[in-house]
Short mmCIF file of C-alpha atoms in Angstrom, two decimals:
data_model
loop_
_atom_site.label_atom_id
_atom_site.label_comp_id
_atom_site.label_asym_id
_atom_site.label_seq_id
_atom_site.Cartn_x
_atom_site.Cartn_y
_atom_site.Cartn_z
CA UNK A 5 4.62 -29.78 -2.87
CA UNK A 6 1.59 -26.93 -2.18
CA UNK A 7 2.19 -23.73 -2.92
CA UNK A 8 2.70 -21.10 0.42
CA UNK A 9 -0.16 -18.40 0.56
CA UNK A 10 0.94 -15.05 0.48
CA UNK A 11 -1.57 -12.75 1.58
CA UNK A 12 -0.52 -8.84 0.69
CA UNK A 13 -1.41 -6.30 3.05
CA UNK A 14 0.23 -2.49 1.86
CA UNK A 15 -0.08 1.27 3.68
CA UNK A 16 -1.10 2.71 1.11
CA UNK A 17 -0.30 6.50 1.99
CA UNK A 18 3.26 5.16 2.92
CA UNK A 19 4.24 4.30 -0.31
CA UNK A 20 2.67 7.29 -2.12
CA UNK A 21 4.23 9.66 -0.10
CA UNK A 22 7.59 7.79 -1.10
CA UNK A 23 6.81 7.67 -4.57
CA UNK A 24 5.74 11.40 -4.44
CA UNK A 25 9.53 12.32 -3.05
CA UNK A 26 11.15 10.99 -6.54
CA UNK A 27 8.90 13.12 -8.21
CA UNK A 28 8.44 10.76 -10.78
CA UNK A 29 4.52 11.14 -10.82
CA UNK A 30 4.39 8.73 -13.58
CA UNK A 31 4.71 5.62 -10.62
CA UNK A 32 2.45 6.31 -8.75
CA UNK A 33 0.33 4.30 -11.65
CA UNK A 34 1.22 1.04 -9.91
CA UNK A 35 0.48 -1.97 -10.79
CA UNK A 36 0.42 -3.56 -6.77
CA UNK A 37 -0.44 -6.80 -7.21
CA UNK A 38 2.29 -6.86 -10.26
CA UNK A 39 4.51 -5.26 -7.23
CA UNK A 40 4.35 -7.41 -4.48
CA UNK A 41 5.93 -10.54 -7.10
CA UNK A 42 8.65 -8.84 -7.47
CA UNK A 43 8.96 -10.02 -3.66
CA UNK A 44 7.75 -13.77 -3.74
CA UNK A 45 9.19 -17.06 -5.85
CA UNK A 46 6.49 -17.68 -8.21
CA UNK A 47 7.65 -21.84 -7.90
CA UNK A 48 7.45 -21.49 -4.12
CA UNK A 49 4.73 -18.63 -3.53
CA UNK A 50 1.73 -17.72 -4.70
CA UNK A 51 -0.27 -14.05 -3.86
CA UNK A 52 -3.89 -15.49 -2.44
CA UNK A 53 -4.76 -11.62 -1.69
CA UNK A 54 -3.21 -7.95 -2.06
CA UNK A 55 -4.77 -5.33 0.32
CA UNK A 56 -4.41 -1.88 -0.52
CA UNK A 57 -4.86 0.70 3.23
CA UNK A 58 -6.14 4.22 2.15
CA UNK A 59 -8.95 6.99 2.19
CA UNK A 60 -9.72 9.26 0.22
CA UNK A 61 -8.97 13.16 0.95
CA UNK A 62 -12.23 14.28 -0.20
CA UNK A 63 -12.19 17.90 0.30
CA UNK A 64 -9.31 17.97 -2.72
CA UNK A 65 -10.74 17.45 -6.10
CA UNK A 66 -8.62 17.01 -8.24
CA UNK A 67 -6.40 14.24 -6.00
CA UNK A 68 -9.86 12.59 -5.04
CA UNK A 69 -10.85 11.69 -8.68
CA UNK A 70 -6.73 10.58 -9.71
CA UNK A 71 -7.07 8.52 -6.11
CA UNK A 72 -11.08 6.99 -7.47
CA UNK A 73 -9.42 6.51 -10.85
CA UNK A 74 -6.32 4.05 -8.93
CA UNK A 75 -8.81 2.28 -6.62
CA UNK A 76 -11.07 1.02 -9.97
CA UNK A 77 -7.87 0.74 -11.29
CA UNK A 78 -6.98 -1.34 -8.47
CA UNK A 79 -10.17 -4.11 -8.17
CA UNK A 80 -9.61 -5.38 -12.07
CA UNK A 81 -5.95 -6.15 -10.79
CA UNK A 82 -8.14 -8.40 -7.67
CA UNK A 83 -6.45 -5.70 -4.90
CA UNK A 84 -9.72 -5.52 -2.31
CA UNK A 85 -8.99 -1.78 -0.96
CA UNK A 86 -10.12 -0.77 2.05
CA UNK A 87 -10.77 3.11 2.82
CA UNK A 88 -10.81 4.61 6.32
CA UNK A 89 -11.18 9.08 6.08
CA UNK A 90 -9.63 11.73 7.20
CA UNK A 91 -10.37 13.75 10.23
CA UNK A 92 -10.54 17.43 10.75
CA UNK A 93 -8.22 18.79 12.57
CA UNK A 94 -8.07 22.28 14.24
CA UNK A 95 -3.91 23.22 14.36
CA UNK A 96 -3.07 26.05 15.87
CA UNK A 97 0.62 28.42 14.61
CA UNK A 98 2.50 29.26 17.26
CA UNK A 99 4.66 32.33 14.88
CA UNK A 100 1.72 33.39 13.17
CA UNK A 101 -0.76 33.16 16.02
CA UNK A 102 -3.41 31.79 14.08
CA UNK A 103 -6.26 29.06 13.64
CA UNK A 104 -6.25 26.08 10.38
CA UNK A 105 -7.86 23.15 9.88
CA UNK A 106 -6.10 19.89 9.24
CA UNK A 107 -6.83 16.79 8.22
CA UNK A 108 -5.63 14.05 10.09
CA UNK A 109 -5.84 10.22 8.36
CA UNK A 110 -7.31 7.67 10.63
CA UNK A 111 -7.85 3.89 10.50
CA UNK A 112 -5.65 2.67 7.86
CA UNK A 113 -3.32 1.40 10.86
CA UNK A 114 -6.09 -0.50 12.98
CA UNK A 115 -7.13 -1.68 9.58
CA UNK A 116 -3.96 -2.90 8.90
CA UNK A 117 -3.31 -4.88 12.11
CA UNK A 118 -7.32 -6.00 12.57
CA UNK A 119 -6.90 -7.61 8.87
CA UNK A 120 -3.32 -9.21 9.49
CA UNK A 121 -4.67 -11.08 12.26
CA UNK A 122 -7.84 -12.00 11.30
CA UNK A 123 -6.14 -13.69 7.87
CA UNK A 124 -4.37 -15.41 10.33
CA UNK A 125 -6.55 -16.50 12.38
CA UNK A 126 -9.06 -17.76 9.58
CA UNK A 127 -5.83 -19.16 8.45
CA UNK A 128 -5.64 -17.28 5.22
CA UNK A 129 -2.04 -17.35 4.62
CA UNK A 130 1.61 -18.49 4.90
CA UNK A 131 3.18 -15.41 4.82
CA UNK A 132 2.07 -12.50 4.74
CA UNK A 133 3.88 -9.71 2.86
CA UNK A 134 3.94 -6.24 4.87
CA UNK A 135 3.93 -2.88 2.24
CA UNK A 136 5.21 0.04 5.10
CA UNK A 137 7.72 1.58 7.07
CA UNK A 138 5.31 3.10 9.89
CA UNK A 139 6.45 2.14 13.28
CA UNK A 140 3.31 1.99 14.61
CA UNK A 141 2.30 -1.77 13.16
CA UNK A 142 5.38 -3.52 15.22
CA UNK A 143 2.78 -4.24 18.40
CA UNK A 144 0.67 -5.37 15.38
CA UNK A 145 3.21 -7.46 13.51
CA UNK A 146 4.42 -8.58 17.50
CA UNK A 147 1.33 -10.40 19.08
CA UNK A 148 1.36 -11.47 13.92
CA UNK A 149 4.23 -13.81 15.70
CA UNK A 150 3.83 -13.95 19.31
CA UNK A 151 -0.15 -15.84 18.90
CA UNK A 152 0.71 -18.12 14.94
CA UNK A 153 4.60 -18.64 15.68
CA UNK A 154 3.81 -20.41 12.13
CA UNK A 155 3.34 -17.22 10.35
CA UNK A 156 6.02 -15.93 8.41
CA UNK A 157 6.40 -12.17 7.97
CA UNK A 158 8.53 -9.94 4.76
CA UNK A 159 8.92 -6.80 5.62
CA UNK A 160 9.34 -4.03 2.77
CA UNK A 161 10.79 -1.04 2.61
CA UNK A 162 8.62 1.38 0.58
CA UNK A 163 11.24 3.12 -1.89
CA UNK A 164 13.58 5.88 -1.37
CA UNK A 165 12.54 4.58 2.96
CA UNK A 166 14.87 3.05 5.27
CA UNK A 167 13.86 0.17 6.93
CA UNK A 168 12.13 0.52 10.06
CA UNK A 169 13.82 -1.55 13.21
CA UNK A 170 10.99 -2.14 15.40
CA UNK A 171 9.12 -3.60 11.76
CA UNK A 172 12.43 -5.06 10.03
CA UNK A 173 13.26 -6.83 13.58
CA UNK A 174 10.37 -9.86 12.99
CA UNK A 175 11.61 -10.40 9.44
CA UNK A 176 14.18 -12.99 8.55
CA UNK A 177 14.94 -11.07 4.92
CA UNK A 178 13.31 -7.39 4.91
CA UNK A 179 13.54 -6.10 1.09
CA UNK A 180 13.07 -2.58 -0.19
CA UNK A 181 10.68 -1.87 -2.70
CA UNK A 182 13.11 -0.50 -5.58
CA UNK A 183 12.87 2.14 -8.75
CA UNK A 184 13.47 -0.80 -11.20
CA UNK A 185 10.07 -2.89 -9.69
CA UNK A 186 7.99 0.51 -9.82
CA UNK A 187 8.70 0.90 -13.41
CA UNK A 188 8.83 -2.12 -14.34
CA UNK A 189 4.84 -2.08 -12.00
CA UNK A 190 2.55 0.38 -13.86
CA UNK A 191 -0.68 -0.57 -14.78
CA UNK A 192 -1.51 0.35 -19.25
CA UNK A 193 -3.26 3.61 -19.30
CA UNK A 194 -7.00 2.27 -20.33
CA UNK A 195 -8.12 -0.23 -17.58
CA UNK A 196 -10.61 -2.89 -18.40
CA UNK A 197 -12.62 -5.09 -17.11
CA UNK A 198 -12.99 -8.44 -18.00
CA UNK A 199 -15.97 -7.72 -20.22
CA UNK A 200 -13.03 -4.84 -21.53
CA UNK A 201 -15.30 -2.14 -20.43
CA UNK A 202 -13.44 0.61 -19.35
CA UNK A 203 -13.32 1.29 -15.72
CA UNK A 204 -10.43 3.49 -15.68
CA UNK A 205 -8.24 6.28 -17.44
CA UNK A 206 -4.44 7.05 -16.47
CA UNK A 207 -4.93 10.56 -15.21
CA UNK A 208 -2.78 13.16 -17.03
CA UNK A 209 -0.78 14.19 -14.00
CA UNK A 210 0.53 10.60 -14.31
CA UNK A 211 1.71 9.51 -17.66
CA UNK A 212 5.27 8.71 -18.51
CA UNK A 213 8.26 10.99 -19.93
CA UNK A 214 7.65 11.35 -23.95
CA UNK A 215 10.79 8.50 -24.93
CA UNK A 216 13.01 11.41 -26.50
#
């Protein structure tokens, strides 16, 4: 019997901020394809594609550099990055009457929705594995289940996050990322391609604590 094809759709900022809240930065150097493998049965399922949706904070040089290293590392594992962008936005503080410039991430929600529906239309998967807790994606998942009822949807909540009830309603068995899943899915310190060329190095900020 043929294995069911799994396409994984990862809300990058949802995952990043959930890990950031743990105050364990080494867990940010996570192999997303390996992480997704924690939620499938290899005897019945096969991961066909892993999409990573995010955007570069180009106005923050250090964070931008770390993020670039991470995306380069993900590419070697076969993950497909789909990058949106940040839009500058004027903000006004009612308390101090000051104006400042903020940044708002754009496109990721739309990109996730488009890729989930487009790949379903092309019959690119049997199961959509969505890692996110963003209720804004509920309308896309609702449309997916309506027009492609033969497709299954599995919702995975980021670590230390509650399930979004609007999303979980479409999943028979919602699951959660645990710290254990992250810990056993870390990328190596130095990431090389198939020709053993170094393509990324773990930022010093993401180094795990030294063993006692």
